[in-house]
Amino acid sequence: MQKVRLVLQPDFITNRPTLLQNDFMRTVFFILSFAFVVSAAFIKKSVPTYSMAKWVVERNSSLNIQGETNINSFQCDVTEYLKPDTLVYTKNDATKKLSFTNSCLSIDIKRFDCHNKYITEDFRSALKADKSPKLRIVFVTIEQFSNSSDNQLVKGTVDIQLADVTKRAEIAYRVKTMPGNQIQMNGSHVFSFSDFNLKAPRKLAGLIKTKDEIKVNFQLLFKAIP
Amino acid sequence: MSSISNSIAPSTKNVRMSKVLFAWFLAGIVMLLLGLGMVFVCIHFFPRIADEYFSPVFRRAAGETDWTFYVHPFILSFGLKWFWERYKGILKGGFLLRAIEVALVYGLVALLPILWLTFSAIDVSVKMTLTWFIYGILQAFAAGVVFAKLNP
């Protein structure tokens, strides 16, 4: 067996085999080098890349709330979205996850029309429209978003702000991309008045009452700006 | 002899008083049940009228005031009982006829003017006001039947 001696003197002085001239060590060196190159390539591949973009909320976006009383059911609509809010997000290209920053839809509660003047007034009053006139939907994330979707179901997280209370909700959106960089997102979620420390309207000592659960449906239209 | 009659008189008075109180309480219970039944009928058969209860002119139900609604038949029963004891002598006929007369007197003397005033001052519909009129007449009729049976 050949001994390997490490010396600081150059080869031409000692004329002894250097570290790399040893077959075993040379093999180890090449294996390590190869492993480094492969792992470096792999690491480079897994580093996420991000892209930033914006969505502008289109005017014809709509939102409605469905509820029930012990008399009948009602639906309150906001059929025209007048504020041109912009949603700004960064997209993780690897996971297709959108992370929004300071992106919210702001809806004037007094624009809700329940198609019945008594219920409309009472509903606005129940949502404390005078004290806190806005319903805000703050977009947090959307998972697995693709720029070319045809009724694809994606999950997202939003914060609903109502009557000075914020409630986080997981929402399943039906996403459809359309010509002209338009994106349609439909979704719904069931909330309770009590989620926002609100009381469902009750009249006549509770003999006439609204159920605590309300279903919020939204049909949102965005224009994507790269 | 007079001592015997003196000892009987208070007990008779007590018995009569307890009958009056029982009639008042029973009439209150009957009117309360009738009231709940009328609201049920309104919700199921006249939902468009019942929707009007969501109007802001009606007090939002809250724990601290809900009891006042359920006490109202006993307030009405108290007034009608006083009226019955005071004027039952001039109400002739069978118990149904006497009850109808009590209901009509209450309707004309108390309900009609107060509902007229309510309609003129508060934003409630004619239909809603009419339901209250019918509801009041039926309540008074039920109280009249109880009084005519228990304290003729």
GROMACS .gro file of N, CA and C in nm, chain A residues 92-205:
model
  342
   92ASN      N    1  -4.551   3.398  -0.737
   92ASN     CA    2  -4.443   3.301  -0.729
   92ASN      C    3  -4.457   3.209  -0.851
   93ASP      N    4  -4.364   3.223  -0.946
   93ASP     CA    5  -4.379   3.151  -1.072
   93ASP      C    6  -4.373   2.999  -1.053
   94ALA      N    7  -4.304   2.957  -0.948
   94ALA     CA    8  -4.294   2.812  -0.926
   94ALA      C    9  -4.424   2.756  -0.870
   95THR      N   10  -4.479   2.822  -0.768
   95THR     CA   11  -4.600   2.766  -0.703
   95THR      C   12  -4.729   2.827  -0.759
   96LYS      N   13  -4.715   2.930  -0.843
   96LYS     CA   14  -4.830   3.001  -0.901
   96LYS      C   15  -4.918   3.066  -0.794
   97LYS      N   16  -4.856   3.099  -0.683
   97LYS     CA   17  -4.931   3.162  -0.575
   97LYS      C   18  -4.920   3.313  -0.588
   98LEU      N   19  -5.036   3.380  -0.577
   98LEU     CA   20  -5.036   3.526  -0.583
   98LEU      C   21  -5.043   3.579  -0.440
   99SER      N   22  -4.952   3.670  -0.408
   99SER     CA   23  -4.955   3.734  -0.276
   99SER      C   24  -4.982   3.883  -0.297
  100PHE      N   25  -5.092   3.929  -0.242
  100PHE     CA   26  -5.136   4.066  -0.266
  100PHE      C   27  -5.080   4.161  -0.160
  101THR      N   28  -5.057   4.284  -0.203
  101THR     CA   29  -5.013   4.386  -0.107
  101THR      C   30  -5.106   4.506  -0.118
  102ASN      N   31  -5.159   4.547  -0.006
  102ASN     CA   32  -5.249   4.664   0.001
  102ASN      C   33  -5.356   4.662  -0.108
  103SER      N   34  -5.417   4.549  -0.125
  103SER     CA   35  -5.515   4.535  -0.233
  103SER      C   36  -5.653   4.504  -0.176
  104CYS      N   37  -5.742   4.597  -0.191
  104CYS     CA   38  -5.876   4.571  -0.139
  104CYS      C   39  -5.985   4.633  -0.225
  105LEU      N   40  -6.101   4.571  -0.218
  105LEU     CA   41  -6.221   4.626  -0.281
  105LEU      C   42  -6.299   4.695  -0.170
  106SER      N   43  -6.344   4.813  -0.200
  106SER     CA   44  -6.416   4.890  -0.098
  106SER      C   45  -6.558   4.917  -0.150
  107ILE      N   46  -6.656   4.871  -0.076
  107ILE     CA   47  -6.795   4.881  -0.122
  107ILE      C   48  -6.876   4.963  -0.023
  108ASP      N   49  -6.947   5.061  -0.077
  108ASP     CA   50  -7.032   5.146   0.006
  108ASP      C   51  -7.157   5.069   0.047
  109ILE      N   52  -7.175   5.048   0.175
  109ILE     CA   53  -7.289   4.967   0.223
  109ILE      C   54  -7.422   5.031   0.183
  110LYS      N   55  -7.422   5.163   0.171
  110LYS     CA   56  -7.548   5.230   0.134
  110LYS      C   57  -7.587   5.204  -0.012
  111ARG      N   58  -7.498   5.138  -0.087
  111ARG     CA   59  -7.534   5.104  -0.225
  111ARG      C   60  -7.606   4.969  -0.233
  112PHE      N   61  -7.615   4.898  -0.120
  112PHE     CA   62  -7.688   4.771  -0.121
  112PHE      C   63  -7.837   4.795  -0.142
  113ASP      N   64  -7.893   4.725  -0.239
  113ASP     CA   65  -8.036   4.734  -0.265
  113ASP      C   66  -8.099   4.596  -0.245
  114CYS      N   67  -8.188   4.585  -0.147
  114CYS     CA   68  -8.250   4.455  -0.117
  114CYS      C   69  -8.385   4.438  -0.186
  115HIS      N   70  -8.421   4.529  -0.275
  115HIS     CA   71  -8.544   4.523  -0.354
  115HIS      C   72  -8.669   4.522  -0.266
  116ASN      N   73  -8.658   4.573  -0.148
  116ASN     CA   74  -8.770   4.587  -0.056
  116ASN      C   75  -8.728   4.700   0.038
  117LYS      N   76  -8.801   4.812   0.034
  117LYS     CA   77  -8.749   4.931   0.102
  117LYS      C   78  -8.731   4.910   0.251
  118TYR      N   79  -8.817   4.827   0.311
  118TYR     CA   80  -8.806   4.805   0.456
  118TYR      C   81  -8.681   4.723   0.487
  119ILE      N   82  -8.662   4.615   0.409
  119ILE     CA   83  -8.546   4.528   0.435
  119ILE      C   84  -8.417   4.601   0.399
  120THR      N   85  -8.420   4.680   0.292
  120THR     CA   86  -8.299   4.754   0.253
  120THR      C   87  -8.253   4.844   0.367
  121GLU      N   88  -8.347   4.922   0.420
  121GLU     CA   89  -8.312   5.015   0.528
  121GLU      C   90  -8.266   4.940   0.652
  122ASP      N   91  -8.337   4.832   0.682
  122ASP     CA   92  -8.304   4.757   0.803
  122ASP      C   93  -8.169   4.686   0.789
  123PHE      N   94  -8.142   4.637   0.667
  123PHE     CA   95  -8.017   4.566   0.642
  123PHE      C   96  -7.898   4.662   0.655
  124ARG      N   97  -7.912   4.781   0.597
  124ARG     CA   98  -7.805   4.881   0.608
  124ARG      C   99  -7.784   4.917   0.755
  125SER      N  100  -7.895   4.930   0.825
  125SER     CA  101  -7.886   4.963   0.967
  125SER      C  102  -7.819   4.849   1.045
  126ALA      N  103  -7.853   4.725   1.011
  126ALA     CA  104  -7.793   4.609   1.081
  126ALA      C  105  -7.642   4.604   1.058
  127LEU      N  106  -7.597   4.649   0.938
  127LEU     CA  107  -7.453   4.648   0.909
  127LEU      C  108  -7.384   4.774   0.960
  128LYS      N  109  -7.458   4.854   1.035
  128LYS     CA  110  -7.406   4.977   1.096
  128LYS      C  111  -7.346   5.070   0.990
  129ALA      N  112  -7.424   5.092   0.884
  129ALA     CA  113  -7.376   5.174   0.772
  129ALA      C  114  -7.342   5.316   0.814
  130ASP      N  115  -7.410   5.367   0.915
  130ASP     CA  116  -7.382   5.505   0.957
  130ASP      C  117  -7.246   5.517   1.026
  131LYS      N  118  -7.213   5.418   1.108
  131LYS     CA  119  -7.086   5.423   1.182
  131LYS      C  120  -6.968   5.378   1.097
  132SER      N  121  -6.990   5.274   1.017
  132SER     CA  122  -6.881   5.217   0.938
  132SER      C  123  -6.935   5.189   0.797
  133PRO      N  124  -6.930   5.290   0.710
  133PRO     CA  125  -7.005   5.281   0.583
  133PRO      C  126  -6.946   5.191   0.476
  134LYS      N  127  -6.827   5.136   0.497
  134LYS     CA  128  -6.763   5.056   0.391
  134LYS      C  129  -6.753   4.908   0.428
  135LEU      N  130  -6.775   4.827   0.328
  135LEU     CA  131  -6.742   4.684   0.337
  135LEU      C  132  -6.615   4.666   0.256
  136ARG      N  133  -6.510   4.615   0.319
  136ARG     CA  134  -6.382   4.601   0.248
  136ARG      C  135  -6.347   4.454   0.234
  137ILE      N  136  -6.307   4.418   0.114
  137ILE     CA  137  -6.258   4.282   0.090
  137ILE      C  138  -6.110   4.294   0.058
  138VAL      N  139  -6.028   4.255   0.152
  138VAL     CA  140  -5.883   4.267   0.136
  138VAL      C  141  -5.830   4.134   0.082
  139PHE      N  142  -5.772   4.138  -0.035
  139PHE     CA  143  -5.715   4.016  -0.094
  139PHE      C  144  -5.582   3.985  -0.030
  140VAL      N  145  -5.564   3.863   0.014
  140VAL     CA  146  -5.439   3.823   0.080
  140VAL      C  147  -5.359   3.732  -0.014
  141THR      N  148  -5.414   3.618  -0.049
  141THR     CA  149  -5.344   3.527  -0.141
  141THR      C  150  -5.445   3.457  -0.233
  142ILE      N  151  -5.393   3.410  -0.344
  142ILE     CA  152  -5.468   3.317  -0.429
  142ILE      C  153  -5.371   3.205  -0.467
  143GLU      N  154  -5.411   3.083  -0.445
  143GLU     CA  155  -5.323   2.968  -0.471
  143GLU      C  156  -5.341   2.919  -0.616
  144GLN      N  157  -5.235   2.867  -0.672
  144GLN     CA  158  -5.241   2.795  -0.800
  144GLN      C  159  -5.313   2.873  -0.910
  145PHE      N  160  -5.276   3.001  -0.925
  145PHE     CA  161  -5.343   3.082  -1.026
  145PHE      C  162  -5.272   3.069  -1.161
  146SER      N  163  -5.353   3.043  -1.263
  146SER     CA  164  -5.296   3.033  -1.397
  146SER      C  165  -5.354   3.145  -1.483
  147ASN      N  166  -5.268   3.199  -1.570
  147ASN     CA  167  -5.314   3.310  -1.654
  147ASN      C  168  -5.408   3.266  -1.765
  148SER      N  169  -5.416   3.136  -1.785
  148SER     CA  170  -5.509   3.087  -1.888
  148SER      C  171  -5.599   2.981  -1.824
  149SER      N  172  -5.705   3.028  -1.763
  149SER     CA  173  -5.796   2.937  -1.692
  149SER      C  174  -5.933   2.940  -1.757
  150ASP      N  175  -5.994   2.825  -1.758
  150ASP     CA  176  -6.131   2.819  -1.807
  150ASP      C  177  -6.215   2.752  -1.698
  151ASN      N  178  -6.274   2.837  -1.615
  151ASN     CA  179  -6.354   2.791  -1.502
  151ASN      C  180  -6.275   2.701  -1.406
  152GLN      N  181  -6.150   2.738  -1.388
  152GLN     CA  182  -6.065   2.662  -1.296
  152GLN      C  183  -6.099   2.702  -1.152
  153LEU      N  184  -6.099   2.604  -1.064
  153LEU     CA  185  -6.131   2.632  -0.924
  153LEU      C  186  -6.001   2.659  -0.849
  154VAL      N  187  -5.988   2.777  -0.792
  154VAL     CA  188  -5.868   2.808  -0.713
  154VAL      C  189  -5.910   2.856  -0.574
  155LYS      N  190  -5.820   2.835  -0.480
  155LYS     CA  191  -5.850   2.878  -0.345
  155LYS      C  192  -5.778   3.008  -0.313
  156GLY      N  193  -5.840   3.088  -0.234
  156GLY     CA  194  -5.779   3.214  -0.196
  156GLY      C  195  -5.816   3.254  -0.055
  157THR      N  196  -5.742   3.350  -0.003
  157THR     CA  197  -5.768   3.399   0.131
  157THR      C  198  -5.800   3.548   0.123
  158VAL      N  199  -5.905   3.587   0.190
  158VAL     CA  200  -5.939   3.730   0.195
  158VAL      C  201  -5.968   3.768   0.340
  159ASP      N  202  -5.951   3.895   0.368
  159ASP     CA  203  -5.995   3.950   0.496
  159ASP      C  204  -6.117   4.035   0.467
  160ILE      N  205  -6.228   4.004   0.533
  160ILE     CA  206  -6.349   4.085   0.516
  160ILE      C  207  -6.354   4.183   0.632
  161GLN      N  208  -6.362   4.309   0.600
  161GLN     CA  209  -6.370   4.412   0.704
  161GLN      C  210  -6.509   4.473   0.701
  162LEU      N  211  -6.579   4.459   0.812
  162LEU     CA  212  -6.716   4.509   0.820
  162LEU      C  213  -6.742   4.553   0.963
  163ALA      N  214  -6.800   4.668   0.977
  163ALA     CA  215  -6.835   4.722   1.109
  163ALA      C  216  -6.716   4.718   1.204
  164ASP      N  217  -6.601   4.758   1.154
  164ASP     CA  218  -6.476   4.765   1.232
  164ASP      C  219  -6.428   4.629   1.282
  165VAL      N  220  -6.473   4.523   1.220
  165VAL     CA  221  -6.427   4.389   1.257
  165VAL      C  222  -6.371   4.324   1.131
  166THR      N  223  -6.256   4.256   1.145
  166THR     CA  224  -6.195   4.187   1.031
  166THR      C  225  -6.208   4.036   1.051
  167LYS      N  226  -6.255   3.971   0.948
  167LYS     CA  227  -6.272   3.825   0.955
  167LYS      C  228  -6.201   3.764   0.834
  168ARG      N  229  -6.109   3.670   0.862
  168ARG     CA  230  -6.036   3.604   0.752
  168ARG      C  231  -6.119   3.488   0.699
  169ALA      N  232  -6.121   3.473   0.567
  169ALA     CA  233  -6.201   3.366   0.508
  169ALA      C  234  -6.127   3.300   0.393
  170GLU      N  235  -6.143   3.169   0.383
  170GLU     CA  236  -6.090   3.092   0.270
  170GLU      C  237  -6.203   3.085   0.166
  171ILE      N  238  -6.172   3.126   0.046
  171ILE     CA  239  -6.276   3.130  -0.058
  171ILE      C  240  -6.233   3.048  -0.179
  172ALA      N  241  -6.328   2.974  -0.232
  172ALA     CA  242  -6.301   2.900  -0.356
  172ALA      C  243  -6.354   2.983  -0.473
  173TYR      N  244  -6.265   3.024  -0.560
  173TYR     CA  245  -6.303   3.106  -0.676
  173TYR      C  246  -6.313   3.018  -0.800
  174ARG      N  247  -6.404   3.055  -0.886
  174ARG     CA  248  -6.411   2.997  -1.019
  174ARG      C  249  -6.349   3.102  -1.111
  175VAL      N  250  -6.232   3.071  -1.168
  175VAL     CA  251  -6.158   3.172  -1.246
  175VAL      C  252  -6.169   3.143  -1.395
  176LYS      N  253  -6.193   3.249  -1.469
  176LYS     CA  254  -6.202   3.235  -1.614
  176LYS      C  255  -6.128   3.353  -1.676
  177THR      N  256  -6.030   3.322  -1.760
  177THR     CA  257  -5.962   3.431  -1.830
  177THR      C  258  -6.032   3.455  -1.963
  178MET      N  259  -6.041   3.582  -1.997
  178MET     CA  260  -6.116   3.618  -2.118
  178MET      C  261  -6.029   3.705  -2.208
  179PRO      N  262  -6.071   3.723  -2.332
  179PRO     CA  263  -5.991   3.806  -2.422
  179PRO      C  264  -5.980   3.949  -2.368
  180GLY      N  265  -5.872   4.015  -2.406
  180GLY     CA  266  -5.852   4.152  -2.363
  180GLY      C  267  -5.797   4.161  -2.221
  181ASN      N  268  -5.721   4.060  -2.182
  181ASN     CA  269  -5.658   4.056  -2.048
  181ASN      C  270  -5.759   4.065  -1.936
  182GLN      N  271  -5.879   4.017  -1.959
  182GLN     CA  272  -5.982   4.023  -1.855
  182GLN      C  273  -5.986   3.891  -1.777
  183ILE      N  274  -6.008   3.905  -1.649
  183ILE     CA  275  -6.017   3.787  -1.562
  183ILE      C  276  -6.148   3.796  -1.486
  184GLN      N  277  -6.223   3.688  -1.492
  184GLN     CA  278  -6.349   3.683  -1.417
  184GLN      C  279  -6.331   3.588  -1.299
  185MET      N  280  -6.367   3.634  -1.182
  185MET     CA  281  -6.356   3.548  -1.063
  185MET      C  282  -6.489   3.548  -0.989
  186ASN      N  283  -6.549   3.431  -0.980
  186ASN     CA  284  -6.675   3.417  -0.907
  186ASN      C  285  -6.650   3.335  -0.781
  187GLY      N  286  -6.712   3.378  -0.675
  187GLY     CA  287  -6.695   3.302  -0.550
  187GLY      C  288  -6.806   3.335  -0.453
  188SER      N  289  -6.812   3.257  -0.348
  188SER     CA  290  -6.914   3.285  -0.246
  188SER      C  291  -6.864   3.233  -0.111
  189HIS      N  292  -6.921   3.287  -0.008
  189HIS     CA  293  -6.885   3.242   0.127
  189HIS      C  294  -7.001   3.273   0.221
  190VAL      N  295  -7.021   3.184   0.317
  190VAL     CA  296  -7.129   3.205   0.414
  190VAL      C  297  -7.070   3.267   0.541
  191PHE      N  298  -7.125   3.380   0.578
  191PHE     CA  299  -7.084   3.447   0.701
  191PHE      C  300  -7.203   3.453   0.796
  192SER      N  301  -7.173   3.491   0.918
  192SER     CA  302  -7.280   3.516   1.013
  192SER      C  303  -7.273   3.662   1.056
  193PHE      N  304  -7.387   3.718   1.089
  193PHE     CA  305  -7.387   3.854   1.144
  193PHE      C  306  -7.296   3.857   1.267
  194SER      N  307  -7.302   3.747   1.345
  194SER     CA  308  -7.225   3.743   1.470
  194SER      C  309  -7.074   3.740   1.447
  195ASP      N  310  -7.030   3.698   1.326
  195ASP     CA  311  -6.887   3.700   1.295
  195ASP      C  312  -6.831   3.842   1.308
  196PHE      N  313  -6.918   3.940   1.282
  196PHE     CA  314  -6.874   4.079   1.283
  196PHE      C  315  -6.934   4.155   1.401
  197ASN      N  316  -6.969   4.080   1.504
  197ASN     CA  317  -7.032   4.137   1.624
  197ASN      C  318  -7.157   4.218   1.590
  198LEU      N  319  -7.227   4.173   1.487
  198LEU     CA  320  -7.352   4.240   1.449
  198LEU      C  321  -7.469   4.151   1.491
  199LYS      N  322  -7.584   4.213   1.505
  199LYS     CA  323  -7.703   4.136   1.541
  199LYS      C  324  -7.796   4.128   1.420
  200ALA      N  325  -7.838   4.008   1.390
  200ALA     CA  326  -7.933   3.990   1.280
  200ALA      C  327  -8.062   4.064   1.317
  201PRO      N  328  -8.121   4.136   1.220
  201PRO     CA  329  -8.241   4.214   1.251
  201PRO      C  330  -8.354   4.130   1.309
  202ARG      N  331  -8.411   4.178   1.418
  202ARG     CA  332  -8.526   4.113   1.483
  202ARG      C  333  -8.625   4.222   1.517
  203LYS      N  334  -8.752   4.194   1.488
  203LYS     CA  335  -8.856   4.292   1.520
  203LYS      C  336  -8.967   4.223   1.597
  204LEU      N  337  -9.055   4.306   1.653
  204LEU     CA  338  -9.172   4.257   1.725
  204LEU      C  339  -9.131   4.155   1.831
  205ALA      N  340  -9.038   4.196   1.914
  205ALA     CA  341  -8.990   4.113   2.025
  205ALA      C  342  -8.936   3.978   1.978
   0.00000   0.00000   0.00000
